[in-house]
CSV table of C-alpha atoms in Angstrom, one decimal:
chain,number,residue,atom,x,y,z
A,148,MET,CA,5.7,64.7,60.5
A,149,VAL,CA,6.0,64.7,56.7
A,150,TYR,CA,8.0,62.0,55.0
A,151,ASP,CA,9.3,62.0,51.4
A,152,LEU,CA,8.0,58.4,51.1
A,153,ILE,CA,5.7,56.2,53.1
A,154,VAL,CA,6.0,52.5,52.3
A,155,ILE,CA,3.1,50.2,53.4
A,156,GLY,CA,4.4,46.7,53.7
A,157,GLY,CA,7.7,45.3,54.8
A,158,GLY,CA,8.2,42.3,52.5
A,159,PRO,CA,10.8,42.2,49.7
A,160,ALA,CA,9.3,45.1,47.7
A,161,GLY,CA,8.7,47.1,50.8
A,162,TYR,CA,11.9,46.8,52.7
A,163,LEU,CA,14.2,47.0,49.7
A,164,GLY,CA,12.2,50.0,48.3
A,165,ALA,CA,12.5,51.7,51.7
A,166,GLU,CA,16.2,51.0,51.8
A,167,ARG,CA,16.9,52.2,48.3
A,168,ALA,CA,14.8,55.4,48.8
A,169,ALA,CA,16.5,56.2,52.1
A,170,ARG,CA,20.0,55.7,50.7
A,171,ALA,CA,19.1,58.1,47.9
A,172,GLY,CA,18.2,60.8,50.4
A,173,LEU,CA,14.4,60.4,50.8
A,174,LYS,CA,13.1,60.6,54.4
A,175,THR,CA,11.3,57.3,54.5
A,176,LEU,CA,8.7,55.6,56.8
A,177,LEU,CA,8.0,51.9,56.6
A,178,ILE,CA,4.8,50.4,58.0
A,179,GLU,CA,4.5,46.6,58.5
A,180,LYS,CA,1.7,44.9,60.3
A,181,ARG,CA,3.3,41.5,61.0
A,182,PHE,CA,6.9,40.8,60.4
A,183,LEU,CA,9.7,42.5,58.5
A,184,GLY,CA,10.7,40.4,55.6
A,185,GLY,CA,7.1,39.6,54.7
A,186,VAL,CA,5.8,36.3,53.5
A,187,CYS,CA,9.0,35.5,51.6
A,188,LEU,CA,11.3,35.7,54.6
A,189,ASN,CA,8.9,34.4,57.3
A,190,GLU,CA,6.4,32.1,55.6
A,191,GLY,CA,7.7,31.4,52.1
A,192,CYS,CA,11.0,31.5,50.2
A,193,ILE,CA,13.5,31.2,53.0
A,194,PRO,CA,11.7,28.8,55.4
A,195,THR,CA,10.8,26.4,52.6
A,196,LYS,CA,14.3,26.3,51.1
A,197,THR,CA,15.8,25.7,54.6
A,198,MET,CA,13.5,22.7,55.0
A,199,LEU,CA,14.1,21.4,51.5
A,200,TYR,CA,17.8,21.5,52.0
A,201,SER,CA,17.5,19.3,55.0
A,202,ALA,CA,15.4,16.9,53.0
A,203,LYS,CA,18.0,17.0,50.2
A,204,ILE,CA,20.8,16.1,52.6
A,205,TYR,CA,18.7,13.2,54.0
A,206,ASP,CA,17.8,11.9,50.5
A,207,GLY,CA,21.5,12.1,49.5
A,208,ALA,CA,22.5,10.1,52.6
A,209,LYS,CA,19.9,7.5,52.0
A,210,HIS,CA,21.1,6.8,48.5
A,211,GLY,CA,24.8,7.4,49.3
A,212,GLU,CA,25.9,3.9,48.3
A,213,LYS,CA,25.6,4.9,44.7
A,214,TYR,CA,28.5,7.3,45.4
A,215,GLY,CA,30.5,5.0,47.6
A,216,VAL,CA,29.1,6.4,50.9
A,217,THR,CA,27.2,4.3,53.3
A,218,ALA,CA,25.5,5.2,56.5
A,219,GLU,CA,23.3,3.5,59.1
A,220,ASN,CA,20.4,4.6,61.4
A,221,LEU,CA,19.5,7.6,59.3
A,222,ASN,CA,16.8,9.9,60.5
A,223,LEU,CA,15.3,13.2,59.4
A,224,ASN,CA,14.5,14.9,62.7
A,225,HIS,CA,11.6,17.2,61.8
A,226,GLU,CA,11.7,19.2,65.1
A,227,MET,CA,15.4,20.0,64.5
A,228,VAL,CA,14.6,21.0,60.9
A,229,ILE,CA,11.9,23.4,62.1
A,230,ALA,CA,14.2,24.8,64.8
A,231,ARG,CA,17.0,25.4,62.3
A,232,LYS,CA,14.4,27.0,60.0
A,233,ASN,CA,13.4,29.4,62.7
A,234,LYS,CA,17.0,30.3,63.5
A,235,VAL,CA,17.7,31.1,59.9
A,236,VAL,CA,14.6,33.2,59.6
A,237,LYS,CA,15.3,35.1,62.8
A,238,MET,CA,18.9,35.9,61.7
A,239,LEU,CA,17.7,37.2,58.3
A,240,VAL,CA,14.8,39.3,59.8
A,241,SER,CA,17.3,40.8,62.2
A,242,GLY,CA,19.6,41.6,59.2
A,243,VAL,CA,16.7,43.4,57.4
A,244,ARG,CA,15.9,45.4,60.5
A,245,SER,CA,19.6,46.3,60.9
A,246,GLN,CA,19.9,47.4,57.2
A,247,LEU,CA,16.8,49.7,57.6
A,248,LYS,CA,18.2,51.2,60.7
A,249,SER,CA,21.6,51.8,59.2
A,250,CYS,CA,20.0,54.0,56.4
A,251,ASN,CA,17.7,55.8,58.9
A,252,VAL,CA,14.3,54.3,57.8
A,253,THR,CA,11.7,54.8,60.4
A,254,VAL,CA,9.8,51.5,61.0
A,255,ILE,CA,6.3,51.4,62.5
A,256,GLU,CA,4.6,48.2,63.5
A,257,GLY,CA,0.9,48.2,62.6
A,258,ALA,CA,-1.6,48.0,59.8
A,259,GLY,CA,-1.3,51.0,57.5
A,260,GLU,CA,-4.5,52.6,56.2
A,261,ILE,CA,-4.7,55.5,53.7
A,262,LYS,CA,-6.9,58.2,55.1
A,263,GLY,CA,-6.9,60.5,52.1
A,264,LYS,CA,-5.1,63.4,50.4
A,265,ALA,CA,-3.3,66.1,52.4
A,266,VAL,CA,-1.9,69.4,51.4
A,267,GLU,CA,1.6,68.0,51.3
A,268,GLY,CA,0.8,64.5,50.0
A,269,TYR,CA,-1.2,61.6,51.5
A,270,GLU,CA,-2.3,60.8,55.0
A,271,VAL,CA,-1.6,57.3,56.3
A,272,SER,CA,-2.6,56.0,59.8
A,273,ALA,CA,-0.9,53.2,61.7
A,274,SER,CA,-0.8,52.3,65.4
A,275,GLY,CA,-3.0,55.2,66.4
A,276,GLU,CA,-0.9,57.8,64.7
A,277,THR,CA,-1.3,59.7,61.4
A,278,PHE,CA,1.6,60.3,59.1
A,279,VAL,CA,1.9,62.3,55.8
A,280,GLY,CA,3.9,61.2,52.9
A,281,LYS,CA,4.7,63.1,49.7
A,282,ARG,CA,4.8,59.7,47.9
A,283,LEU,CA,3.4,56.3,48.7
A,284,LEU,CA,4.8,52.9,47.8
A,285,ILE,CA,2.2,50.2,48.4
A,286,ALA,CA,3.8,46.8,48.9
A,287,THR,CA,1.3,44.8,51.0
A,288,GLY,CA,2.0,41.5,49.2
A,289,SER,CA,-0.3,38.5,48.9
A,290,GLU,CA,-2.1,35.9,51.0
A,291,PRO,CA,-3.3,32.3,50.3
A,292,LEU,CA,-6.3,32.0,48.1
A,293,ILE,CA,-9.0,30.2,50.1
A,294,PRO,CA,-11.7,28.8,47.7
A,295,PRO,CA,-15.4,28.6,48.7
A,296,ILE,CA,-15.2,24.8,48.9
A,297,PRO,CA,-17.7,23.4,51.4
A,298,GLY,CA,-16.0,22.4,54.6
A,299,THR,CA,-12.9,24.5,54.1
A,300,LYS,CA,-13.6,27.1,56.8
A,301,GLU,CA,-14.4,24.4,59.3
A,302,GLY,CA,-11.2,22.5,58.4
A,303,LEU,CA,-9.1,25.6,58.8
A,304,GLU,CA,-10.6,26.2,62.2
A,305,LYS,CA,-10.0,22.7,63.4
A,306,GLY,CA,-6.4,22.8,62.1
A,307,ILE,CA,-6.9,19.9,59.7
A,308,ILE,CA,-6.5,22.2,56.7
A,309,LEU,CA,-3.3,24.2,56.6
A,310,THR,CA,-2.0,27.0,54.4
A,311,ASN,CA,1.6,27.9,53.7
A,312,ARG,CA,1.7,29.7,57.0
A,313,GLU,CA,0.7,26.9,59.3
A,314,ILE,CA,2.5,24.1,57.5
A,315,LEU,CA,5.9,25.7,58.2
A,316,ASP,CA,5.4,25.3,61.9
A,317,ILE,CA,3.7,21.9,62.0
A,318,LYS,CA,5.0,20.0,65.1
A,319,LYS,CA,5.3,16.6,63.6
A,320,VAL,CA,5.3,14.9,60.2
A,321,PRO,CA,1.8,13.5,59.6
A,322,GLU,CA,1.4,10.0,58.3
A,323,SER,CA,-0.5,11.2,55.3
A,324,PHE,CA,-1.0,14.5,53.5
A,325,VAL,CA,-3.4,15.6,50.7
A,326,ILE,CA,-2.1,18.7,48.9
A,327,ILE,CA,-4.8,20.6,47.0
A,328,GLY,CA,-2.9,22.3,44.1
A,329,GLY,CA,0.1,21.2,42.1
A,330,GLY,CA,1.8,24.6,41.8
A,331,VAL,CA,5.1,25.6,43.1
A,332,ILE,CA,4.2,25.8,46.9
A,333,GLY,CA,2.3,22.5,46.7
A,334,LEU,CA,5.1,20.7,44.9
A,335,GLU,CA,7.9,22.0,47.2
A,336,MET,CA,5.9,20.9,50.3
A,337,ALA,CA,5.1,17.6,48.6
A,338,SER,CA,8.9,17.1,48.1
A,339,TYR,CA,9.8,17.8,51.7
A,340,PHE,CA,7.1,15.7,53.4
A,341,ASN,CA,7.6,12.8,51.0
A,342,SER,CA,11.3,12.8,52.0
A,343,ALA,CA,10.2,13.0,55.7
A,344,GLY,CA,8.3,9.8,55.3
A,345,CYS,CA,4.8,11.1,54.8
A,346,LYS,CA,2.4,9.5,52.3
A,347,VAL,CA,1.6,12.4,49.9
A,348,THR,CA,-1.2,12.8,47.4
A,349,VAL,CA,-1.5,15.9,45.1
A,350,ILE,CA,-4.9,16.8,43.7
A,351,GLU,CA,-4.6,19.2,40.7
A,352,MET,CA,-7.5,20.6,38.6
A,353,LEU,CA,-5.3,21.0,35.4
A,354,ASP,CA,-4.0,18.1,33.3
A,355,HIS,CA,-0.4,18.9,34.4
A,356,ILE,CA,1.5,20.1,37.4
A,357,ALA,CA,3.8,23.2,37.9
A,358,GLY,CA,1.5,25.8,36.4
A,359,ASN,CA,3.0,27.6,33.4
A,360,THR,CA,6.2,25.6,33.5
A,361,ASP,CA,7.3,24.0,30.2
A,362,ARG,CA,5.1,20.9,29.7
A,363,GLU,CA,8.1,18.6,29.0
A,364,LEU,CA,9.8,19.7,32.2
A,365,SER,CA,6.6,19.3,34.3
A,366,GLN,CA,6.2,15.7,33.0
A,367,ILE,CA,9.8,14.8,33.9
A,368,LEU,CA,9.3,16.3,37.4
A,369,MET,CA,6.1,14.4,37.9
A,370,LYS,CA,7.8,11.1,36.9
A,371,ASN,CA,10.6,11.8,39.4
A,372,TYR,CA,8.0,12.4,42.1
A,373,GLU,CA,6.0,9.3,41.3
A,374,LYS,CA,9.2,7.2,41.6
A,375,LYS,CA,9.5,8.6,45.1
A,376,GLY,CA,5.9,7.5,45.9
A,377,ILE,CA,3.9,10.7,45.5
A,378,VAL,CA,0.5,10.1,44.0
A,379,PHE,CA,-1.0,12.6,41.5
A,380,ASN,CA,-4.7,13.0,40.7
A,381,LEU,CA,-4.8,15.4,37.7
A,382,ASN,CA,-8.0,16.8,36.0
A,383,SER,CA,-9.5,16.6,39.4
A,384,LYS,CA,-11.8,19.1,41.1
A,385,VAL,CA,-12.3,19.2,44.8
A,386,VAL,CA,-16.0,19.7,45.6
A,387,GLU,CA,-16.1,19.2,49.4
A,388,ILE,CA,-13.9,18.7,52.5
A,389,LYS,CA,-15.4,16.9,55.5
A,390,ASP,CA,-13.1,16.6,58.5
A,391,ASN,CA,-10.1,14.6,57.1
A,392,THR,CA,-11.7,13.5,53.9
A,393,VAL,CA,-11.4,15.3,50.6
A,394,PHE,CA,-14.1,14.7,48.0
A,395,TYR,CA,-13.2,15.3,44.4
A,396,GLU,CA,-14.5,14.7,40.8
A,397,ALA,CA,-12.4,13.3,38.0
A,398,ASN,CA,-13.5,12.1,34.6
A,399,GLY,CA,-17.1,12.4,35.6
A,400,ARG,CA,-16.7,10.2,38.7
A,401,LYS,CA,-16.8,11.1,42.4
A,402,ASN,CA,-13.9,10.1,44.5
A,403,SER,CA,-12.6,10.6,48.0
A,404,ILE,CA,-9.4,10.4,49.9
A,405,GLU,CA,-8.6,10.6,53.6
A,406,ALA,CA,-5.5,12.1,55.1
A,407,GLU,CA,-4.3,13.2,58.5
A,408,LYS,CA,-3.6,16.8,57.2
A,409,ILE,CA,-4.6,18.8,54.1
A,410,LEU,CA,-2.6,21.6,52.5
A,411,MET,CA,-4.6,24.2,50.7
A,412,SER,CA,-2.3,25.5,48.0
A,413,ILE,CA,-4.2,26.7,45.0
A,414,GLY,CA,-2.7,30.1,44.6
A,415,ARG,CA,-2.4,33.5,46.2
A,416,LYS,CA,-4.2,36.8,45.9
A,417,PRO,CA,-3.0,40.4,46.5
A,418,VAL,CA,-3.7,42.0,49.9
A,419,ILE,CA,-5.6,45.2,49.4
A,420,ARG,CA,-8.4,45.0,52.0
A,421,GLY,CA,-8.0,47.4,54.9
A,422,LEU,CA,-5.9,49.8,52.9
A,423,SER,CA,-8.8,52.1,52.0
A,424,LEU,CA,-7.5,52.7,48.5
A,425,GLU,CA,-10.8,54.2,47.6
A,426,ASN,CA,-10.0,57.2,49.7
A,427,ILE,CA,-7.6,58.5,47.1
A,428,GLY,CA,-9.1,56.7,44.1
A,429,VAL,CA,-6.4,54.1,43.4
A,430,GLU,CA,-7.6,51.9,40.5
A,431,ILE,CA,-8.2,48.2,41.2
A,432,GLU,CA,-8.3,45.6,38.4
A,433,ARG,CA,-9.3,42.0,39.0
A,434,GLY,CA,-8.4,42.3,42.7
A,435,ARG,CA,-5.0,43.8,42.2
A,436,ILE,CA,-3.6,47.4,42.1
A,437,LYS,CA,-3.3,48.4,38.5
A,438,THR,CA,0.2,49.7,37.6
A,439,ASP,CA,2.3,50.3,34.5
A,440,GLU,CA,5.8,49.0,33.8
A,441,THR,CA,7.2,51.8,35.9
A,442,GLY,CA,5.2,50.9,39.0
A,443,LYS,CA,3.0,54.0,38.8
A,444,THR,CA,-0.7,53.7,39.7
A,445,ASN,CA,-3.4,56.1,38.2
A,446,ILE,CA,-2.8,58.5,41.2
A,447,PRO,CA,0.3,60.9,41.1
A,448,GLU,CA,3.2,59.8,43.3
A,449,VAL,CA,1.5,56.6,44.3
A,450,TYR,CA,3.3,53.4,43.3
A,451,ALA,CA,2.7,49.7,43.9
A,452,ALA,CA,5.3,46.9,43.8
A,453,GLY,CA,5.4,43.2,44.6
A,454,ASP,CA,2.6,40.7,44.7
A,455,VAL,CA,0.0,43.4,45.3
A,456,ASN,CA,0.1,44.4,41.6
A,457,GLY,CA,-0.4,40.8,40.5
A,458,PHE,CA,2.1,40.9,37.6
A,459,SER,CA,4.6,38.3,38.8
A,460,MET,CA,4.2,36.9,42.3
A,461,LEU,CA,7.9,36.2,42.9
A,462,ALA,CA,10.2,37.8,45.5
A,463,HIS,CA,12.9,38.7,42.9
A,464,THR,CA,10.3,40.4,40.8
A,465,ALA,CA,9.3,42.4,43.8
A,466,TYR,CA,12.9,43.5,44.4
A,467,ARG,CA,13.2,44.8,40.8
A,468,GLU,CA,9.8,46.4,40.9
A,469,ALA,CA,10.7,48.3,44.1
A,470,GLU,CA,13.9,49.5,42.5
A,471,VAL,CA,12.1,50.7,39.4
A,472,CYS,CA,9.5,52.6,41.5
A,473,VAL,CA,12.2,54.4,43.5
A,474,ASN,CA,14.2,55.2,40.4
A,475,ASN,CA,11.1,56.8,38.8
A,476,MET,CA,10.4,58.7,42.0
A,477,LEU,CA,13.9,60.2,41.8
A,478,GLY,CA,13.4,61.2,38.2
A,479,GLN,CA,15.4,58.3,36.7
A,480,LYS,CA,13.4,56.6,33.9
A,481,ASP,CA,13.3,52.9,34.5
A,482,MET,CA,10.9,50.0,33.8
A,483,VAL,CA,10.5,46.2,34.5
A,484,ARG,CA,10.9,43.8,31.6
A,485,TYR,CA,8.7,40.9,32.6
A,486,ASN,CA,9.7,38.7,29.7
A,487,SER,CA,13.1,38.0,31.2
A,488,ILE,CA,12.2,37.2,34.8
A,489,PRO,CA,13.3,33.7,35.8
A,490,SER,CA,11.3,31.3,37.8
A,491,VAL,CA,12.4,28.3,39.9
A,492,ILE,CA,10.9,25.3,41.6
A,493,TYR,CA,13.3,24.3,44.4
A,494,THR,CA,12.4,20.6,44.4
A,495,ASN,CA,14.9,17.7,43.9
A,496,PRO,CA,15.5,17.9,41.0
A,497,GLU,CA,15.3,21.6,40.6
A,498,VAL,CA,13.3,23.2,37.8
A,499,ALA,CA,14.3,26.7,36.4
A,500,SER,CA,12.9,28.6,33.4
A,501,VAL,CA,13.0,32.0,31.8
A,502,GLY,CA,11.3,33.6,28.8
A,503,GLU,CA,8.9,31.9,26.4
A,504,THR,CA,7.8,28.3,26.6
A,505,GLU,CA,6.8,26.4,23.5
A,506,GLU,CA,3.2,26.9,24.5
A,507,SER,CA,3.4,30.7,25.0
A,508,ALA,CA,5.5,31.2,21.8
A,509,ARG,CA,2.9,29.4,19.7
A,510,GLN,CA,0.1,31.4,21.3
A,511,GLN,CA,1.9,34.6,20.3
A,512,GLY,CA,2.6,33.3,16.8
A,513,ILE,CA,6.4,33.4,17.2
A,514,ASN,CA,8.2,31.3,14.6
A,515,PHE,CA,10.8,29.5,16.7
A,516,GLU,CA,13.1,26.5,16.7
A,517,LYS,CA,14.2,24.5,19.7
A,518,SER,CA,17.2,22.5,20.9
A,519,ILE,CA,16.8,19.9,23.6
A,520,VAL,CA,19.8,18.2,25.2
A,521,SER,CA,20.1,15.7,28.1
A,522,MET,CA,21.9,17.0,31.2
A,523,ARG,CA,24.1,14.0,30.7
A,524,PHE,CA,26.1,16.0,28.2
A,525,SER,CA,27.5,17.8,31.2
A,526,GLY,CA,30.4,16.0,32.8
A,527,ARG,CA,29.7,17.7,36.2
A,528,TYR,CA,26.1,16.5,36.1
A,529,MET,CA,27.1,12.9,35.3
A,530,ALA,CA,29.7,13.0,38.2
A,531,GLU,CA,27.0,14.0,40.7
A,532,ASN,CA,23.8,12.4,39.4
A,533,GLU,CA,23.4,8.6,39.0
A,534,GLN,CA,20.8,7.9,36.3
A,535,GLY,CA,19.6,11.6,36.3
A,536,ASP,CA,17.0,12.4,33.6
A,537,GLY,CA,17.4,16.2,33.5
A,538,ILE,CA,17.2,18.2,30.2
A,539,CYS,CA,17.9,21.7,29.0
A,540,LYS,CA,15.7,23.2,26.3
A,541,VAL,CA,16.5,26.4,24.4
A,542,LEU,CA,14.1,28.3,22.2
A,543,VAL,CA,15.3,30.7,19.5
A,544,ASP,CA,13.2,32.9,17.2
A,545,LYS,CA,13.9,32.0,13.6
A,546,LYS,CA,13.7,35.6,12.3
A,547,TYR,CA,16.5,37.1,14.3
A,548,GLY,CA,18.3,34.1,15.9
A,549,ARG,CA,17.6,35.5,19.4
A,550,ILE,CA,17.3,33.3,22.5
A,551,ILE,CA,13.7,33.7,23.7
A,552,GLY,CA,13.5,31.0,26.3
A,553,VAL,CA,15.6,28.6,28.4
A,554,HIS,CA,14.2,25.7,30.5
A,555,MET,CA,16.1,23.3,32.7
A,556,ILE,CA,15.4,20.5,35.1
A,557,GLY,CA,18.3,19.1,37.1
A,558,SER,CA,20.8,20.0,39.8
A,559,TYR,CA,22.1,23.6,40.0
A,560,SER,CA,19.4,24.8,37.6
A,561,SER,CA,18.3,27.5,40.1
A,562,GLU,CA,21.9,28.9,40.2
A,563,ILE,CA,22.4,28.7,36.4
A,564,ILE,CA,19.2,30.3,35.2
A,565,TYR,CA,20.3,33.9,35.9
A,566,GLY,CA,22.8,33.6,33.0
A,567,ALA,CA,20.0,32.5,30.7
A,568,ALA,CA,17.9,35.4,32.0
A,569,LEU,CA,20.7,37.7,31.0
A,570,MET,CA,20.7,36.2,27.5
A,571,VAL,CA,17.0,36.7,27.1
A,572,GLU,CA,17.1,40.2,28.7
A,573,ALA,CA,19.9,41.3,26.4
A,574,GLU,CA,18.3,39.7,23.3
A,575,MET,CA,21.5,37.8,22.7
A,576,ARG,CA,21.7,35.8,19.5
A,577,VAL,CA,22.9,32.2,19.1
A,578,LYS,CA,26.1,33.4,17.5
A,579,ASP,CA,26.7,35.7,20.5
A,580,VAL,CA,26.4,32.9,23.0
A,581,LYS,CA,28.6,30.6,21.0
A,582,GLN,CA,31.5,33.1,21.7
A,583,LEU,CA,31.1,32.9,25.5
A,584,VAL,CA,33.4,30.7,27.5
A,585,PHE,CA,31.7,28.6,30.2
A,586,PRO,CA,33.7,27.2,33.1
A,587,HIS,CA,34.5,23.5,32.9
A,588,PRO,CA,33.4,21.2,34.4
A,589,THR,CA,30.1,22.9,35.4
A,590,VAL,CA,26.4,22.0,34.8
A,591,SER,CA,26.1,25.5,33.2
A,592,GLU,CA,27.9,24.2,30.1
A,593,ILE,CA,24.6,22.4,29.2
A,594,ILE,CA,23.4,25.8,27.8
A,595,ARG,CA,26.4,25.9,25.5
A,596,GLU,CA,25.8,22.3,24.4
A,597,ALA,CA,22.2,23.2,23.6
A,598,ILE,CA,23.2,26.4,21.7
A,599,PHE,CA,25.6,24.5,19.5
A,600,LYS,CA,22.8,22.3,18.3
A,601,PHE,CA,21.5,25.2,16.3
């Protein structure tokens, strides 16, 4: 059977791309080797947010006396948290499957492999069958990066070392956890297990946490974590793992720390093995499928979206990339503007950013000015946060007065940042935003407060 489009991978880029294509009239086949919804829905975005919300409720109850609410015999039941997480995931996966069925997408379970070019397109095999697609959308996502640290393989086999996959189904909260990597996944898991009563230590090779996040925000976040009892070892390189002991070097000295469990969370890499991309000559660059801003590869009618292209490993980026790919397949010119994609760390407090940081702006030689205001300028924030230390930072290029970056740490930041992303995307100027009306009282007003500092 010949399909107008074959999608390999059923994560955010894959299932949304398949749905958009099918609704536009393309006969579409989706091939997924594990679970519909991909890592985001099954082993990432949704499961972690479900767990973090339980921890947030628990933390709020523990400190409820600040707000006139008292409670006794509080307990975070980890088994119930995991059970609820599984229920939420099951419902959402079912919803994805239902959506695909409603728009007549054919779904095949199995690993897709590109066999080569055919007269009418490209041959792809899965589950013992061969299919032909006039177009291909490769959306195979990413997987945990496992470094060649001595002892890692043995630790994974023994179940002492976990990745983002295993940690979401851990049966009980360990007494102690060492998290290798202070990026988004590591920090979110540190937040949950710290709230659950676990002694957490984070080992990070850089001199800061949270990757490319604005340095000022990452420092505030780390101080909040440290107040809760999380220990950070920065500028530290793990050199060996032996059973439950992690050996690392810091400032020229060798150190070690023992823990019941170890989370390996140093990053992710695109999944391209097993696809046989070489059979049609798809270009690979530094372990990722090379694409342009329209999602096209070097091969006609072959596109790639999501983590597999390595541009921006975020689910919402994958959604947009998939839409751009399908639009271009249909002859509608479209492109992704990566400078306005927001990012969020769903910790407590939340961190949200979009656009340039001070560091990236300086690297590009952008002449900018900044405005920094405390979240306490927001009445809503003050009403809901005792002694909160959140801030909002806005960067503006001096030449045109355009907003080029917004960075926030504090409650509701994840829900507010889309508005800031729109400002960056639309290249809005300070004088444009000054004319907008923000609802009161909301934490979103903090952006207006920052803007009026210019």
